[in-house]
Amino acid sequence: MTVERTLVLVKPDGVQRGLVGDVIARLERRGLHLVGLKLLRIDEALAARHYAEHVGKPFYPGLVRFITSAPVVAMAWEGPGAVALVRSTMGTTNPATSAPGTIRGDLAVSIGTNVVHGSDSPERAAVEIDLFFGADELVAWESALAEWTVGG
Ligand code: IDP
Ligand code: MG
């Protein structure tokens, strides 16, 4: 499995509700390792670039209002197949139908406030990590647990 990096956001609802630690703990325990982490307030320009694929959709104005309404925690996570692994740990977009055991299935009820973002492809992950992190803010390191998680 190819080692990938992916962007995860704890969205404003997750920060306001004190769920940052829970999200991080789930991804750590899954076996991914963190290579970038920051708290920031997304502005309209960054929201437009991050959610470019949704510009013009009916929910877009509300989505921008929401994502800019309070700070987010942005993270870059690394591991084999990290993009799909984060998506499966997050659960489906609408928490109403997300499986229990997933972040959204355990912690959210509404599609507009679904706690987390995760990149949907390796290509988008590269673009999104670039939007949120400078190269000097990403730290490559070898996880001492790799032998026991990803198999060495
Ligand atoms: P994703 O976050 O699971 O990748 P996307 O389809 O990329 O889902 O949508 C981005 C975000 O926009 C979702 O996480 C959700 O918060 C919001 N969103 C998507 N579809 C709707 C909708 O139909 N109504 C309201 N908000 C939506
Ligand atoms: Mg998406």
Short mmCIF file of C-alpha atoms and ligand atoms in Angstrom, two decimals:
data_model
loop_
_atom_site.label_atom_id
_atom_site.label_comp_id
_atom_site.label_asym_id
_atom_site.label_seq_id
_atom_site.Cartn_x
_atom_site.Cartn_y
_atom_site.Cartn_z
CA MET A 1 0.00 0.00 0.00
CA THR A 2 1.39 3.38 -1.01
CA VAL A 3 2.28 5.74 1.82
CA GLU A 4 0.09 8.84 1.44
CA ARG A 5 -0.59 12.09 3.22
CA THR A 6 -4.08 13.51 3.68
CA LEU A 7 -5.61 16.69 5.08
CA VAL A 8 -7.99 16.45 8.03
CA LEU A 9 -9.89 19.38 9.52
CA VAL A 10 -11.71 19.37 12.83
CA LYS A 11 -14.44 21.77 11.72
CA PRO A 12 -15.78 24.71 13.82
CA ASP A 13 -18.46 22.51 15.44
CA GLY A 14 -15.83 19.98 16.51
CA VAL A 15 -13.60 22.69 18.00
CA GLN A 16 -16.54 24.38 19.77
CA ARG A 17 -17.72 21.04 21.17
CA GLY A 18 -14.27 20.05 22.47
CA LEU A 19 -13.89 17.08 20.11
CA VAL A 20 -10.35 17.85 18.86
CA GLY A 21 -8.72 15.32 21.18
CA ASP A 22 -11.23 12.62 20.31
CA VAL A 23 -10.62 13.01 16.56
CA ILE A 24 -6.85 12.98 17.01
CA ALA A 25 -7.03 9.94 19.30
CA ARG A 26 -9.09 7.96 16.79
CA LEU A 27 -6.65 8.65 13.94
CA GLU A 28 -3.62 7.91 16.13
CA ARG A 29 -5.12 4.64 17.33
CA ARG A 30 -6.01 3.69 13.76
CA GLY A 31 -2.25 3.70 13.07
CA LEU A 32 -1.72 6.93 11.15
CA HIS A 33 0.91 9.42 12.23
CA LEU A 34 0.67 13.16 12.41
CA VAL A 35 3.03 15.25 10.23
CA GLY A 36 1.38 18.69 10.57
CA LEU A 37 -0.96 20.42 13.04
CA LYS A 38 -2.31 23.94 13.51
CA LEU A 39 -5.28 25.94 14.80
CA LEU A 40 -6.53 28.65 12.46
CA ARG A 41 -9.57 30.65 11.46
CA ILE A 42 -10.42 29.99 7.79
CA ASP A 43 -11.18 33.19 5.83
CA GLU A 44 -13.48 33.48 2.80
CA ALA A 45 -10.63 33.21 0.30
CA LEU A 46 -9.27 30.00 1.81
CA ALA A 47 -12.82 28.59 2.10
CA ALA A 48 -13.38 29.23 -1.61
CA ARG A 49 -10.18 27.40 -2.57
CA HIS A 50 -10.73 24.53 -0.16
CA TYR A 51 -14.37 24.02 -1.25
CA ALA A 52 -13.84 24.97 -4.94
CA GLU A 53 -15.73 21.86 -6.12
CA HIS A 54 -18.88 23.05 -4.30
CA VAL A 55 -19.01 26.66 -5.57
CA GLY A 56 -22.49 27.32 -7.00
CA LYS A 57 -24.25 24.50 -5.12
CA PRO A 58 -27.27 25.49 -3.00
CA PHE A 59 -25.52 24.66 0.27
CA TYR A 60 -22.30 26.54 -0.62
CA PRO A 61 -23.10 29.92 1.06
CA GLY A 62 -24.07 28.16 4.29
CA LEU A 63 -20.99 25.94 4.09
CA VAL A 64 -18.69 28.98 3.82
CA ARG A 65 -20.52 30.76 6.67
CA PHE A 66 -20.07 27.66 8.81
CA ILE A 67 -16.43 26.86 8.01
CA THR A 68 -15.41 30.51 8.68
CA SER A 69 -17.51 30.84 11.86
CA ALA A 70 -14.92 29.66 14.43
CA PRO A 71 -11.41 28.18 14.40
CA VAL A 72 -10.60 24.81 12.84
CA VAL A 73 -7.76 22.43 13.61
CA ALA A 74 -5.91 21.47 10.42
CA MET A 75 -3.83 18.33 10.35
CA ALA A 76 -1.77 16.37 7.85
CA TRP A 77 -1.73 12.64 8.55
CA GLU A 78 0.52 10.04 6.94
CA GLY A 79 0.29 6.30 6.43
CA PRO A 80 -0.32 3.55 3.89
CA GLY A 81 -3.55 4.38 2.03
CA ALA A 82 -4.09 7.31 4.41
CA VAL A 83 -6.69 9.05 2.22
CA ALA A 84 -9.18 6.16 2.14
CA LEU A 85 -8.36 5.16 5.69
CA VAL A 86 -9.30 8.60 7.01
CA ARG A 87 -12.48 8.63 4.91
CA SER A 88 -13.59 5.28 6.34
CA THR A 89 -12.77 6.43 9.89
CA MET A 90 -14.79 9.65 9.32
CA GLY A 91 -17.91 7.92 8.01
CA THR A 92 -20.18 9.05 5.18
CA THR A 93 -20.94 12.74 4.58
CA ASN A 94 -24.39 12.69 6.19
CA PRO A 95 -24.10 11.66 9.86
CA ALA A 96 -27.73 10.54 9.78
CA THR A 97 -26.55 7.50 7.82
CA SER A 98 -22.90 7.23 8.94
CA ALA A 99 -22.10 3.90 10.54
CA PRO A 100 -21.74 3.79 14.32
CA GLY A 101 -18.06 3.51 15.18
CA THR A 102 -17.12 6.22 12.68
CA ILE A 103 -16.39 9.79 13.80
CA ARG A 104 -19.55 11.18 12.19
CA GLY A 105 -21.61 8.12 13.15
CA ASP A 106 -20.63 8.50 16.79
CA LEU A 107 -20.38 12.27 17.21
CA ALA A 108 -22.72 14.06 14.76
CA VAL A 109 -26.34 14.22 13.61
CA SER A 110 -26.48 16.82 10.83
CA ILE A 111 -24.81 17.10 7.41
CA GLY A 112 -24.09 20.81 7.97
CA THR A 113 -22.23 20.15 11.21
CA ASN A 114 -20.39 16.88 10.65
CA VAL A 115 -17.25 17.54 12.77
CA VAL A 116 -14.51 16.59 10.30
CA HIS A 117 -13.17 17.03 6.79
CA GLY A 118 -10.90 14.55 5.05
CA SER A 119 -9.46 14.82 1.53
CA ASP A 120 -11.27 12.60 -0.99
CA SER A 121 -8.32 11.60 -3.22
CA PRO A 122 -4.51 11.66 -3.11
CA GLU A 123 -4.57 14.45 -5.72
CA ARG A 124 -6.94 16.63 -3.63
CA ALA A 125 -4.94 15.77 -0.51
CA ALA A 126 -1.78 17.25 -2.05
CA VAL A 127 -3.65 20.42 -3.07
CA GLU A 128 -5.39 20.78 0.31
CA ILE A 129 -2.23 20.16 2.38
CA ASP A 130 -0.61 22.89 0.30
CA LEU A 131 -3.50 25.26 1.06
CA PHE A 132 -3.10 24.84 4.82
CA PHE A 133 0.62 24.19 5.36
CA GLY A 134 3.92 25.62 4.23
CA ALA A 135 6.62 23.03 3.48
CA ASP A 136 8.46 24.07 6.66
CA GLU A 137 5.36 23.28 8.75
CA LEU A 138 5.32 19.60 7.77
CA VAL A 139 7.58 17.26 9.70
CA ALA A 140 8.62 13.91 8.24
CA TRP A 141 9.41 11.33 10.90
CA GLU A 142 9.50 7.57 11.32
CA SER A 143 6.88 6.20 13.68
CA ALA A 144 8.49 3.90 16.27
CA LEU A 145 5.23 1.92 16.17
CA ALA A 146 5.42 1.22 12.43
CA GLU A 147 6.54 -2.37 12.94
CA TRP A 148 3.35 -2.95 14.96
CA THR A 149 0.91 -0.90 12.88
CA VAL A 150 1.79 -0.78 9.20
CA GLY A 151 4.00 -3.86 9.35
CA GLY A 152 7.47 -2.28 9.35
P1 IDP B 1 -17.32 15.30 2.53
O1 IDP B 1 -17.05 16.30 3.62
O2 IDP B 1 -17.81 14.00 3.10
O3 IDP B 1 -16.17 15.12 1.58
P2 IDP B 1 -18.61 16.85 0.42
O4 IDP B 1 -19.62 16.32 -0.54
O5 IDP B 1 -17.23 17.14 -0.09
O6 IDP B 1 -18.56 15.86 1.68
O7 IDP B 1 -19.23 18.18 1.04
C1 IDP B 1 -18.43 19.05 1.81
C2 IDP B 1 -19.21 19.46 3.03
O8 IDP B 1 -20.33 20.25 2.62
C3 IDP B 1 -19.83 18.28 3.81
O9 IDP B 1 -18.93 17.72 4.75
C4 IDP B 1 -21.01 18.94 4.47
O10 IDP B 1 -20.64 19.58 5.69
C5 IDP B 1 -21.43 19.98 3.46
N1 IDP B 1 -22.52 19.47 2.61
C6 IDP B 1 -22.42 18.58 1.59
N2 IDP B 1 -23.61 18.32 1.03
C7 IDP B 1 -24.50 19.09 1.72
C8 IDP B 1 -25.92 19.28 1.61
O11 IDP B 1 -26.60 18.69 0.76
N3 IDP B 1 -26.46 20.15 2.51
C9 IDP B 1 -25.76 20.81 3.45
N4 IDP B 1 -24.41 20.67 3.57
C10 IDP B 1 -23.80 19.81 2.73
MG MG B 2 -15.37 16.43 0.24
#
